[in-house]
Short mmCIF file of C-alpha atoms in Angstrom, two decimals:
data_model
loop_
_atom_site.label_atom_id
_atom_site.label_comp_id
_atom_site.label_asym_id
_atom_site.label_seq_id
_atom_site.Cartn_x
_atom_site.Cartn_y
_atom_site.Cartn_z
CA MET A 263 -26.63 -24.49 20.32
CA ALA A 264 -23.72 -23.67 22.52
CA VAL A 265 -21.65 -22.61 19.57
CA PRO A 266 -23.16 -19.20 18.83
CA VAL A 267 -22.51 -18.18 22.42
CA SER A 268 -18.88 -19.19 22.46
CA ASN A 269 -18.69 -17.35 19.18
CA ARG A 270 -18.22 -14.05 20.85
CA SER A 271 -15.12 -15.03 22.72
CA ALA A 272 -13.76 -16.78 19.66
CA CYS A 273 -13.66 -13.50 17.84
CA TRP A 274 -9.99 -12.88 18.43
CA SER A 275 -8.85 -16.47 18.52
CA ALA A 276 -6.60 -18.38 16.16
CA PRO A 277 -7.37 -17.48 12.59
CA GLU A 278 -7.93 -19.77 9.69
CA VAL A 279 -7.12 -19.19 6.07
CA TYR A 280 -10.26 -18.78 4.03
CA LYS A 281 -10.55 -18.99 0.33
CA HIS A 282 -11.77 -15.46 -0.11
CA HIS A 283 -8.54 -14.13 1.42
CA GLU A 284 -6.63 -15.28 -1.58
CA GLN A 285 -6.16 -13.04 -4.51
CA GLN A 286 -7.96 -14.50 -7.45
CA ARG A 287 -6.48 -14.57 -10.86
CA VAL A 288 -7.08 -11.42 -12.81
CA CYS A 289 -9.37 -11.77 -15.80
CA ILE A 290 -7.68 -10.99 -19.11
CA SER A 291 -10.33 -11.93 -21.64
CA ARG A 292 -12.69 -9.01 -21.29
CA PRO A 293 -13.67 -7.04 -24.36
CA LYS A 294 -12.71 -3.39 -24.34
CA TYR A 295 -16.05 -1.91 -23.38
CA ARG A 296 -16.27 -4.00 -20.27
CA GLU A 297 -12.75 -3.31 -19.16
CA GLY A 298 -12.23 -1.18 -16.09
CA ARG A 299 -9.16 0.87 -15.28
CA LYS A 300 -7.77 -1.82 -13.10
CA ALA A 301 -7.38 -5.49 -13.88
CA LYS A 302 -9.79 -7.49 -11.80
CA ALA A 303 -10.84 -11.05 -11.24
CA VAL A 304 -14.32 -12.28 -12.10
CA LYS A 305 -15.99 -12.03 -8.77
CA VAL A 306 -19.25 -10.79 -7.34
CA TYR A 307 -19.11 -8.49 -4.37
CA THR A 308 -21.89 -8.64 -1.82
CA ILE A 309 -22.34 -7.24 1.63
CA ASN A 310 -21.38 -10.67 2.97
CA LEU A 311 -17.86 -10.19 1.71
CA GLU A 312 -17.47 -6.74 3.19
CA SER A 313 -16.61 -6.04 6.77
CA ARG A 314 -15.20 -3.42 9.06
CA TYR A 315 -12.52 -5.97 9.91
CA LEU A 316 -9.55 -5.84 7.59
CA MET A 317 -6.59 -8.12 7.37
CA VAL A 318 -3.37 -6.55 6.16
CA GLN A 319 -0.82 -8.98 4.82
CA GLY A 320 2.67 -8.34 3.57
CA VAL A 321 3.70 -5.82 6.23
CA PRO A 322 7.50 -5.87 6.45
CA ALA A 323 8.59 -7.28 9.81
CA ILE A 324 10.67 -4.26 10.72
CA GLY A 325 8.57 -2.88 13.53
CA VAL A 326 6.29 -0.56 11.57
CA MET A 327 3.03 -1.41 13.30
CA THR A 328 2.57 2.17 14.49
CA GLU A 329 3.11 3.48 10.99
CA LEU A 330 0.66 0.96 9.59
CA ILE A 331 -2.03 1.94 12.04
CA GLN A 332 -1.36 5.62 11.37
CA LEU A 333 -1.86 4.91 7.71
CA CYS A 334 -5.09 3.06 8.44
CA ALA A 335 -6.30 5.90 10.62
CA LEU A 336 -6.26 8.19 7.60
CA TYR A 337 -9.40 6.46 6.44
CA GLY A 338 -11.35 6.45 9.68
CA VAL A 339 -11.34 5.59 13.33
CA VAL A 340 -9.53 2.36 14.12
CA GLU A 341 -11.21 0.62 17.02
CA GLU A 342 -8.86 -2.26 17.55
CA TYR A 343 -5.85 -3.83 15.97
CA ARG A 344 -3.40 -6.57 16.61
CA PRO A 345 -0.82 -8.65 14.80
CA LEU A 346 -2.05 -12.04 13.67
CA ASP A 347 1.03 -13.98 14.64
CA GLU A 348 -0.63 -17.30 14.06
CA TYR A 349 -1.68 -16.48 10.54
CA PRO A 350 0.62 -17.95 7.87
CA ALA A 351 2.72 -15.13 6.51
CA GLU A 352 5.40 -14.83 3.91
CA GLU A 353 8.95 -14.68 5.14
CA PHE A 354 9.95 -11.42 6.83
CA THR A 355 6.41 -10.10 6.76
CA GLU A 356 3.66 -9.78 9.30
CA VAL A 357 -0.11 -9.95 9.17
CA TYR A 358 -2.34 -7.53 11.04
CA LEU A 359 -5.99 -7.44 11.92
CA VAL A 360 -7.53 -3.98 11.93
CA LYS A 361 -11.05 -3.26 13.12
CA PHE A 362 -12.51 0.03 11.94
CA GLN A 363 -15.40 1.76 13.57
CA LYS A 364 -17.24 2.02 10.29
CA LEU A 365 -17.54 -0.16 7.26
CA THR A 366 -17.08 2.83 4.97
CA SER A 367 -13.69 3.52 6.54
CA ALA A 368 -12.64 -0.07 6.04
CA ARG A 369 -13.77 0.16 2.43
CA ALA A 370 -11.75 3.31 1.83
CA ALA A 371 -8.72 1.83 3.54
CA LYS A 372 -8.90 -1.34 1.50
CA ARG A 373 -9.31 0.57 -1.71
CA ASN A 374 -6.36 2.80 -1.08
CA MET A 375 -3.97 0.48 0.68
CA ASP A 376 -4.35 -2.78 -1.20
CA GLU A 377 -1.43 -3.58 -3.46
CA LYS A 378 0.41 -0.47 -2.36
CA SER A 379 4.01 -0.49 -1.32
CA PHE A 380 4.70 0.11 2.31
CA TYR A 381 8.23 0.27 3.69
CA GLY A 382 9.50 -1.92 0.92
CA GLY A 383 6.71 -4.46 1.03
CA VAL A 384 3.52 -4.70 -0.95
CA LEU A 385 0.38 -4.78 1.16
CA HIS A 386 -2.45 -7.15 0.51
CA VAL A 387 -5.56 -5.91 2.23
CA CYS A 388 -8.78 -7.91 2.42
CA TYR A 389 -11.99 -7.96 4.38
CA VAL A 390 -12.19 -10.60 7.08
CA PRO A 391 -15.89 -10.91 7.93
CA GLU A 392 -15.19 -14.13 9.82
CA TYR A 393 -13.95 -11.99 12.69
CA GLU A 394 -17.36 -10.39 13.04
CA THR A 395 -19.58 -11.18 15.95
CA VAL A 396 -23.24 -11.99 15.37
CA GLU A 397 -24.04 -8.44 16.38
CA ASP A 398 -21.49 -7.04 13.92
CA THR A 399 -23.08 -9.02 11.13
CA ARG A 400 -26.55 -7.90 12.06
CA LEU A 401 -25.58 -4.23 12.20
CA LYS A 402 -23.73 -4.51 8.92
CA LEU A 403 -26.83 -5.83 7.17
CA GLN A 404 -29.10 -3.31 8.83
CA ASP A 405 -26.85 -0.43 7.83
CA ARG A 406 -26.74 -1.64 4.28
CA ARG A 407 -30.51 -1.98 4.08
CA SER A 408 -31.16 1.46 5.49
CA TYR A 409 -28.56 2.94 3.16
CA ILE A 410 -30.31 1.42 0.16
CA ALA A 411 -33.68 2.55 1.43
CA ARG A 412 -32.37 6.08 1.87
CA ALA A 413 -30.93 6.03 -1.62
CA ALA A 414 -34.27 4.86 -2.99
CA ARG A 415 -36.08 7.66 -1.20
CA SER A 416 -33.70 10.34 -2.38
CA ARG A 417 -33.92 8.97 -5.91
CA ALA A 418 -37.69 9.30 -5.76
CA LYS A 419 -37.34 12.82 -4.45
CA GLN A 420 -34.89 13.76 -7.13
CA ARG A 421 -37.18 12.38 -9.78
CA GLU A 422 -40.02 14.52 -8.46
CA LYS A 423 -37.73 17.50 -8.48
CA THR A 424 -36.50 16.99 -12.02
CA GLU A 425 -40.02 16.39 -13.23
CA ALA A 426 -41.11 19.60 -11.61
CA ALA A 427 -38.14 21.34 -13.13
CA GLN A 428 -38.93 19.98 -16.55
CA GLU A 429 -42.47 21.23 -16.27
CA SER A 430 -41.27 24.73 -15.63
CA SER A 431 -38.94 24.21 -18.60
CA VAL A 432 -35.83 25.04 -16.67
CA SER A 433 -32.97 22.69 -17.30
CA SER A 434 -31.97 21.41 -13.96
CA GLU A 435 -28.37 21.21 -13.00
CA ALA A 436 -28.74 18.37 -10.59
CA PRO A 437 -27.47 15.11 -12.04
CA THR A 438 -24.37 15.86 -14.01
CA SER A 439 -21.03 14.26 -13.99
CA SER A 440 -21.70 11.33 -11.74
CA ASP A 441 -24.64 10.18 -13.79
CA LYS A 442 -22.81 10.45 -17.03
CA ILE A 443 -20.31 7.88 -16.01
CA PRO A 444 -21.74 4.68 -17.33
CA ALA A 445 -20.72 2.25 -14.68
CA SER A 446 -20.35 2.29 -10.97
CA ARG A 447 -17.40 -0.06 -11.03
CA ASP A 448 -15.79 2.34 -13.41
CA VAL A 449 -16.40 5.07 -10.94
CA THR A 450 -14.80 3.12 -8.19
CA SER A 451 -11.91 2.09 -10.30
CA LYS A 452 -11.45 5.70 -11.29
CA ILE A 453 -11.41 6.61 -7.67
CA GLU A 454 -9.02 3.81 -7.08
CA SER A 455 -6.66 4.83 -9.80
CA THR A 456 -6.45 8.40 -8.69
CA GLY A 457 -6.41 7.39 -5.10
CA GLU A 458 -3.53 5.22 -6.00
CA ALA A 459 -1.61 8.14 -7.31
CA LEU A 460 -2.44 10.16 -4.27
CA SER A 461 -1.51 7.57 -1.76
CA LEU A 462 1.58 6.59 -3.65
CA SER A 463 2.89 10.06 -3.74
CA HIS A 464 2.04 10.56 -0.14
CA TYR A 465 3.16 7.37 1.44
CA SER A 466 5.76 5.60 -0.57
CA GLU A 467 8.73 7.58 0.53
CA PHE A 468 7.66 9.73 3.41
CA PRO A 469 6.16 8.83 6.71
CA PRO A 470 2.40 9.19 6.45
CA LEU A 471 1.11 12.69 6.92
CA PRO A 472 -2.09 13.07 8.83
CA LEU A 473 -4.44 13.93 6.00
CA PRO A 474 -8.09 14.11 6.87
CA PRO A 475 -10.09 11.08 5.78
CA ARG A 476 -11.47 11.70 2.34
CA GLU A 477 -15.02 11.25 1.25
CA GLN A 478 -15.64 9.59 -2.05
CA CYS A 479 -17.12 12.64 -3.64
CA SER A 480 -14.01 14.68 -3.13
CA PHE A 481 -12.03 11.95 -4.79
CA ARG A 482 -14.35 12.10 -7.70
CA GLN A 483 -13.90 15.81 -8.14
CA LYS A 484 -10.18 15.45 -7.89
CA SER A 485 -10.16 12.69 -10.41
CA HIS A 486 -11.83 14.95 -12.91
CA ARG A 487 -9.44 17.77 -12.37
CA ARG A 488 -6.28 15.78 -12.34
CA LEU A 489 -7.31 13.34 -15.04
CA VAL A 490 -4.28 13.24 -17.31
CA PRO A 491 -1.39 14.64 -15.31
CA THR A 492 -1.18 11.65 -13.00
CA GLU A 493 -0.37 9.45 -15.94
CA ASP A 494 1.94 11.28 -18.26
CA LYS A 495 4.75 12.09 -15.87
CA MET A 496 8.27 11.10 -16.52
CA GLY A 497 8.53 8.49 -13.93
CA THR A 498 7.69 10.79 -11.07
CA LEU A 499 4.30 11.70 -9.82
CA HIS A 500 3.42 15.31 -9.27
CA ASN A 501 0.70 15.36 -6.74
CA ALA A 502 -0.28 18.98 -6.52
CA PHE A 503 -2.52 20.60 -9.05
CA PHE A 504 -0.14 23.54 -9.19
CA ASN A 505 2.56 21.36 -10.63
CA VAL A 506 0.38 20.45 -13.53
CA GLU A 507 0.00 24.04 -14.53
CA GLN A 508 3.67 24.64 -14.05
CA TRP A 509 4.49 21.68 -16.14
CA GLN A 510 2.19 22.79 -18.88
CA ALA A 511 3.64 26.22 -18.79
CA ASP A 512 7.04 24.67 -19.23
CA SER A 513 6.07 22.55 -22.14
CA LEU A 514 4.21 25.38 -23.80
CA SER A 515 6.78 28.06 -23.50
CA SER A 516 9.84 25.93 -23.86
CA ASN A 517 8.86 24.63 -27.24
CA PRO A 518 10.19 27.68 -29.04
CA THR A 519 13.38 27.70 -26.99
CA THR A 520 14.14 24.11 -27.77
CA SER A 521 13.53 24.58 -31.43
CA ASN A 522 15.82 27.57 -31.33
CA ARG A 523 18.49 25.74 -29.47
CA LYS A 524 18.41 23.12 -32.14
CA GLN A 525 19.46 25.64 -34.71
CA GLY A 526 22.70 26.44 -32.99
CA THR A 527 24.13 29.98 -33.16
CA GLU A 528 21.06 31.82 -34.35
CA GLY A 529 19.05 30.54 -31.43
CA ARG A 530 21.31 32.29 -28.98
CA LEU A 531 20.66 35.72 -30.40
CA GLY A 532 18.10 36.72 -27.86
CA PRO A 533 16.53 35.12 -24.85
CA ASN A 534 13.01 34.07 -25.57
CA PRO A 535 10.76 36.63 -23.95
CA GLY A 536 8.27 35.39 -21.47
CA SER A 537 9.96 32.13 -20.70
CA GLY A 538 11.20 32.35 -17.18
CA VAL A 539 11.62 28.65 -17.46
CA ARG A 540 13.56 26.06 -15.64
CA PHE A 541 15.94 24.21 -17.86
CA ILE A 542 14.43 21.05 -19.18
CA PRO A 543 16.66 18.70 -21.12
CA ARG A 544 15.51 18.44 -24.66
CA ASN A 545 15.35 14.68 -24.56
CA THR A 546 12.91 14.73 -21.72
CA ASN A 547 10.81 17.26 -23.50
CA LEU A 548 10.70 15.26 -26.66
CA GLU A 549 9.97 12.09 -24.79
CA SER A 550 7.13 13.54 -22.86
CA ARG A 551 5.73 15.07 -26.00
CA LYS A 552 5.93 11.76 -27.79
CA ARG A 553 4.25 10.03 -24.90
CA LYS A 554 1.51 12.60 -24.93
CA VAL A 555 0.92 12.17 -28.61
CA GLU A 556 0.71 8.45 -28.18
CA GLU A 557 -1.72 8.78 -25.34
CA SER A 558 -4.01 11.30 -26.90
CA GLY A 559 -3.85 9.65 -30.28
CA GLU A 560 -4.00 12.94 -32.09
CA PRO A 561 -0.59 13.78 -33.47
CA ALA A 562 0.67 17.10 -34.74
CA ALA A 563 -1.68 19.07 -32.55
CA ASN A 564 0.69 18.76 -29.64
CA VAL A 565 3.82 19.46 -31.56
CA SER A 566 2.84 23.02 -32.13
CA GLY A 567 2.03 23.31 -28.47
CA GLU A 568 -0.87 25.60 -29.20
CA ASN A 569 -3.80 23.35 -29.92
CA GLU A 570 -3.03 21.28 -26.89
CA PRO A 571 -6.11 20.21 -24.98
CA LEU A 572 -5.92 22.28 -21.87
CA ILE A 573 -6.51 20.83 -18.48
CA GLY A 574 -7.46 23.24 -15.80
CA PRO A 575 -7.51 27.01 -16.09
CA LYS A 576 -6.01 28.57 -19.18
CA LEU A 577 -2.69 30.23 -18.77
CA PRO A 578 -2.25 33.81 -19.87
CA GLU A 579 -0.64 34.25 -23.26
CA PRO A 580 3.07 34.48 -22.64
CA ALA A 581 4.24 38.07 -22.22
CA LYS A 582 1.94 39.74 -24.69
CA LEU A 583 0.74 42.38 -22.30
CA ASP A 584 3.86 42.51 -20.21
CA MET A 585 5.40 45.73 -21.50
CA GLU A 586 2.72 48.24 -20.73
CA ASP A 587 4.10 50.42 -23.46
CA GLU A 588 3.09 50.45 -27.10
CA SER A 589 6.49 50.94 -28.57
CA LEU A 590 7.98 48.26 -26.39
CA ASN A 591 5.20 45.92 -27.40
CA THR A 592 5.85 46.54 -31.07
CA THR A 593 9.53 45.89 -30.47
CA VAL A 594 8.69 42.62 -28.77
CA GLY A 595 6.42 41.76 -31.66
CA LEU A 596 9.17 42.52 -34.14
CA ILE A 597 11.73 40.48 -32.27
CA ARG A 598 9.30 37.60 -32.11
CA SER A 599 8.47 37.61 -35.76
CA THR A 600 12.16 37.80 -36.67
CA MET A 601 12.82 34.91 -34.35
CA LYS A 602 10.10 32.93 -36.05
CA GLN A 603 11.52 33.65 -39.46
CA VAL A 604 14.99 32.83 -38.31
CA GLY A 605 13.66 29.70 -36.73
CA SER A 606 11.93 28.49 -39.87
CA VAL A 607 14.69 29.10 -42.41
CA PRO A 608 18.00 27.92 -40.93
CA ASP A 609 17.37 24.22 -41.37
CA LEU A 610 17.98 24.68 -45.05
CA LYS A 611 20.93 26.96 -44.47
CA ARG A 612 22.55 24.45 -42.23
CA VAL A 613 22.34 21.79 -44.86
CA GLU A 614 24.13 24.08 -47.24
CA LYS A 615 26.78 24.90 -44.68
CA LYS A 616 27.35 21.28 -44.00
CA ALA A 617 27.59 20.53 -47.65
CA LYS A 618 30.38 23.06 -48.25
CA PRO A 619 33.08 21.59 -46.00
CA ARG A 620 32.52 18.22 -47.57
CA ARG A 621 33.40 19.59 -50.95
CA ARG A 622 36.59 20.99 -49.60
CA ILE A 623 37.63 17.66 -48.20
CA MET B 207 -38.11 9.00 -17.63
CA SER B 208 -35.04 7.28 -16.36
CA SER B 209 -33.54 6.96 -19.78
CA THR B 210 -33.58 10.71 -20.15
CA GLU B 211 -31.85 11.14 -16.83
CA ALA B 212 -28.79 9.07 -17.50
CA PRO B 213 -29.07 7.46 -20.88
CA GLU B 214 -25.46 6.41 -20.97
CA ARG B 215 -25.70 4.35 -17.84
CA PHE B 216 -28.89 2.72 -18.99
CA GLU B 217 -27.51 1.99 -22.42
CA TYR B 218 -24.37 0.51 -20.99
CA LEU B 219 -26.35 -1.84 -18.77
CA GLN B 220 -28.57 -2.66 -21.69
CA SER B 221 -25.60 -3.58 -23.82
CA LEU B 222 -24.45 -5.91 -21.07
CA VAL B 223 -27.80 -7.64 -20.98
CA THR B 224 -27.79 -7.89 -24.76
CA GLU B 225 -24.34 -9.41 -24.77
CA PHE B 226 -25.38 -11.89 -22.15
CA GLN B 227 -28.32 -13.00 -24.25
CA ASP B 228 -26.50 -13.08 -27.55
CA THR B 229 -23.17 -14.63 -26.75
CA ASP B 230 -22.55 -18.34 -26.92
CA SER B 231 -19.38 -18.13 -24.89
CA GLU B 232 -19.78 -19.45 -21.39
CA GLU B 233 -16.85 -17.35 -20.25
CA ALA B 234 -18.29 -14.12 -21.60
CA LYS B 235 -21.58 -14.96 -19.96
CA GLU B 236 -19.90 -15.44 -16.62
CA GLN B 237 -18.09 -12.14 -16.91
CA VAL B 238 -21.19 -10.21 -17.91
CA LEU B 239 -23.22 -11.86 -15.20
CA ALA B 240 -20.61 -10.91 -12.63
CA ASN B 241 -20.61 -7.37 -13.97
CA LEU B 242 -24.37 -7.09 -13.69
CA ALA B 243 -24.34 -8.57 -10.21
CA ASN B 244 -21.74 -6.02 -9.14
CA PHE B 245 -23.69 -3.17 -10.68
CA ALA B 246 -26.60 -4.31 -8.56
CA TYR B 247 -24.56 -3.23 -5.55
CA ASP B 248 -24.82 0.45 -6.46
CA PRO B 249 -28.28 1.88 -5.73
CA LYS B 250 -27.90 4.21 -8.71
CA ASN B 251 -28.30 1.27 -11.06
CA LEU B 252 -31.21 -0.48 -9.42
CA GLU B 253 -33.91 1.30 -11.34
CA TYR B 254 -32.32 0.53 -14.69
CA LEU B 255 -31.63 -3.06 -13.77
CA ARG B 256 -35.27 -3.45 -12.85
CA GLU B 257 -36.31 -1.93 -16.13
CA LEU B 258 -34.05 -4.38 -17.96
CA GLN B 259 -35.59 -7.27 -16.01
CA VAL B 260 -32.27 -8.24 -14.56
CA PRO B 261 -33.93 -9.62 -11.38
CA ASP B 262 -35.54 -12.31 -13.53
CA LEU B 263 -32.27 -12.89 -15.32
CA PHE B 264 -30.60 -13.57 -11.96
CA LEU B 265 -33.42 -15.84 -10.86
CA ASP B 266 -33.04 -17.85 -14.06
CA MET B 267 -29.41 -18.44 -13.21
CA LEU B 268 -30.25 -20.21 -9.97
CA THR B 269 -31.30 -23.35 -11.83
CA GLU B 270 -28.31 -23.40 -14.16
CA GLU B 271 -25.80 -26.23 -14.03
CA ASN B 272 -22.77 -23.98 -14.19
CA GLU B 273 -21.91 -23.29 -10.57
CA ASN B 274 -20.49 -19.89 -11.39
CA PHE B 275 -23.77 -18.86 -12.94
CA VAL B 276 -25.54 -19.86 -9.76
CA GLU B 277 -23.05 -18.08 -7.53
CA PHE B 278 -23.07 -14.85 -9.51
CA GLY B 279 -26.83 -14.86 -9.97
CA MET B 280 -27.32 -15.46 -6.27
CA GLY B 281 -24.85 -12.68 -5.48
CA GLY B 282 -26.74 -10.35 -7.76
CA LEU B 283 -30.00 -11.19 -6.03
CA CYS B 284 -28.35 -10.62 -2.66
CA ASN B 285 -27.43 -7.14 -3.82
CA LEU B 286 -30.75 -6.39 -5.49
CA SER B 287 -32.96 -7.64 -2.70
CA MET B 288 -31.76 -4.90 -0.36
CA ASP B 289 -33.96 -2.53 -2.35
CA PRO B 290 -37.69 -2.59 -1.52
CA ASP B 291 -38.79 -2.26 -5.15
CA CYS B 292 -36.51 -5.01 -6.34
CA ARG B 293 -37.67 -7.15 -3.46
CA GLU B 294 -41.22 -6.95 -4.76
CA VAL B 295 -40.13 -7.99 -8.23
CA ILE B 296 -38.21 -10.96 -6.87
CA LEU B 297 -41.13 -12.03 -4.72
CA GLN B 298 -43.55 -11.78 -7.62
CA SER B 299 -41.36 -14.06 -9.69
CA GLY B 300 -41.47 -16.77 -7.06
CA GLY B 301 -38.02 -15.95 -5.74
CA ILE B 302 -38.37 -17.50 -2.30
CA SER B 303 -38.45 -21.12 -3.39
CA LEU B 304 -35.71 -20.60 -5.97
CA VAL B 305 -33.48 -18.96 -3.37
CA THR B 306 -34.32 -21.59 -0.77
CA ASN B 307 -33.03 -24.26 -3.13
CA CYS B 308 -29.68 -22.51 -3.14
CA LEU B 309 -29.30 -23.19 0.58
CA SER B 310 -28.17 -26.68 -0.44
CA ASN B 311 -25.48 -25.39 -2.76
CA ARG B 312 -21.96 -26.61 -2.23
CA ARG B 313 -20.34 -23.21 -2.43
CA GLU B 314 -20.29 -21.20 0.73
CA GLU B 315 -20.52 -17.87 -1.06
CA THR B 316 -23.71 -18.98 -2.79
CA VAL B 317 -25.22 -20.17 0.48
CA LEU B 318 -24.30 -16.93 2.24
CA SER B 319 -25.93 -14.89 -0.51
CA ALA B 320 -29.01 -17.07 -0.28
CA VAL B 321 -29.35 -16.60 3.49
CA THR B 322 -28.94 -12.83 3.22
CA THR B 323 -31.39 -12.70 0.33
CA LEU B 324 -33.98 -14.65 2.29
CA MET B 325 -33.59 -12.18 5.15
CA ASN B 326 -34.06 -9.32 2.72
CA LEU B 327 -37.16 -10.93 1.29
CA ALA B 328 -38.79 -11.20 4.70
CA THR B 329 -41.83 -8.91 4.92
CA PRO B 330 -44.95 -9.23 7.02
CA ALA B 331 -46.60 -10.87 4.03
CA THR B 332 -43.84 -13.39 3.33
CA ARG B 333 -42.78 -14.09 6.87
CA SER B 334 -44.68 -17.35 7.20
CA GLN B 335 -43.10 -18.65 4.02
CA ILE B 336 -39.63 -17.67 5.08
CA SER B 337 -39.89 -19.01 8.61
CA GLU B 338 -41.14 -22.32 7.38
CA PRO B 339 -39.80 -25.27 9.44
CA GLY B 340 -37.60 -26.63 6.67
CA ILE B 341 -35.74 -23.36 6.37
CA LEU B 342 -35.46 -22.89 10.12
CA GLN B 343 -33.99 -26.35 10.55
CA CYS B 344 -31.52 -25.54 7.86
CA MET B 345 -30.55 -22.36 9.69
CA LEU B 346 -30.20 -24.30 12.92
CA ARG B 347 -27.71 -26.57 11.22
CA PHE B 348 -25.90 -23.61 9.72
CA SER B 349 -25.64 -22.03 13.16
CA LEU B 350 -23.47 -25.00 14.13
CA ALA B 351 -21.31 -24.74 11.05
CA GLU B 352 -17.56 -24.38 11.21
CA SER B 353 -17.50 -21.30 9.08
CA PRO B 354 -17.96 -18.24 11.29
CA ARG B 355 -19.60 -16.27 8.52
CA LEU B 356 -22.26 -18.87 7.91
CA ARG B 357 -22.70 -19.39 11.65
CA ASN B 358 -23.19 -15.68 12.23
CA LEU B 359 -25.59 -15.17 9.37
CA ALA B 360 -27.71 -18.12 10.45
CA ALA B 361 -27.75 -16.79 13.99
CA VAL B 362 -28.96 -13.41 12.77
CA PHE B 363 -31.62 -15.12 10.69
CA LEU B 364 -32.87 -17.17 13.63
CA GLN B 365 -32.99 -14.12 15.87
CA ASP B 366 -34.55 -11.68 13.41
CA CYS B 367 -36.73 -13.56 10.97
CA CYS B 368 -38.75 -15.83 13.22
CA SER B 369 -40.01 -16.17 16.77
CA GLU B 370 -38.28 -18.10 19.51
CA GLU B 371 -41.27 -20.37 19.62
CA GLN B 372 -40.78 -21.24 15.96
CA VAL B 373 -37.12 -22.00 16.58
CA ARG B 374 -38.00 -24.31 19.45
CA GLN B 375 -40.52 -26.16 17.33
CA ALA B 376 -38.04 -26.53 14.51
CA GLN B 377 -35.50 -27.90 16.96
CA GLN B 378 -37.95 -30.46 18.25
CA GLN B 379 -38.83 -31.53 14.75
CA MET B 380 -35.19 -31.81 13.92
CA GLU B 381 -34.66 -34.32 16.65
CA GLY B 382 -37.41 -36.38 15.07
CA ARG B 383 -36.67 -36.26 11.38
CA GLN B 384 -34.33 -34.45 9.08
CA THR B 385 -35.12 -32.47 5.99
CA ALA B 386 -32.93 -32.31 2.97
CA VAL B 387 -32.76 -28.53 2.80
CA GLY B 388 -29.30 -27.24 3.45
CA ILE B 389 -27.46 -30.48 3.01
CA PRO B 390 -24.89 -29.99 0.30
CA LEU B 391 -25.42 -31.99 -2.82
CA PRO B 392 -22.86 -34.75 -3.40
CA LYS B 393 -19.92 -33.86 -5.60
CA GLU B 394 -19.73 -35.67 -8.90
#
């Protein structure tokens, strides 16, 4: 019986490698409807596997401990940390033990830091409950139980509320988006995938900025708003919502310009009104459009650029109300319609033009 | 009532249960079982899982030969049993003895889930059953284990789920004779 006592002092002693530290093989045989966003191994997560102690492997051995802890601190208060020199590490990397004040912080940190690049290395973050003391374990279980009990109570309350609301025949607005998502793991993986994008764009190249720790719900909202844009970039990730709009504006308004440019001389006649656009190489435009079509699976709609499914607030129609003068507006209208006509015909003309020189030769 | 609240979630879980019952593929079963067990972690799903009788599905897994089935089922029960309503269902289906049998499992993860589940199942009504000498002796052995996780969990169990007097008695009995509970089964 002496062991549990010496336990406490053994907390920070030489570590051992446990099986659950290893990354399991990802499962590849799942049918579509059970597939999450992220490839995962077949594994059951319980409170026993979670912990406010995290082990971070794969930290490049270039003296970036401070940076690592700063990164960790984005997700909550870090109580203690130290390098695990004794733990077997890959060459030129270090292993760190990080103890968060709260389990939720450790969870967020693991979710957002695992498998992310960090100063040229790829981090592997896992829970290390074997560093817990008996008291840690007890508190962890108690917290979990009271959390579940609270959830049960609020569920009961909500049910009463909705029932009351249904009686008074008023459609309640309470459970909306979060309940529509079929699976909690999907929710988390969604959070993970967007969190990925966020953390990547924030941390991969720049020193970590002190963002406030994010709650899950804010992630969820973000994930709804940013949905597509994180994925269909051309290699780079635009992290701000503003950029999405900008980008859309570009693709919308530059469609006519590119089609004009294609037609050579005629296209140069007049600058396209309402496109105060940055230059975007045509190739990139086409590529991104193609990618979009592939992703959305509905062709032709995007090519016109008008029936595009809009994400976020609608942009104002380009330059229709700009002129504040009727005659000017009619002129603009005339120019536009001529441009359209010019734009639709010349393909044929060009063929004829090309054909002529051949005859001469 | 619940199915009007979030029909999609319920239907999804239902389709998982259906697949589990219909498929002949061991692998698919394992995956679905793991999915269900993980869904049991989120309190939002508990009501639906109860409605779909998933607690009984998990309990059935405890006597399977496939060790993964046992581990995932036990993990699912560990997650479910945190919830008071689910706890009642598990108790009514004779969960305590089924879970107790898992204390002898060879896999640590299964044993850990079993210990936590037993702690979750402890109520004033079930306390005598859970602090039965056989189980306490098992926990005493676990508290000397090499694995810190098992050691800690057993220590919490001994401190929270029974009296000091009971622990002392169990210790005395242990010096006399051993019980088989908690001794891993031999590997084939």
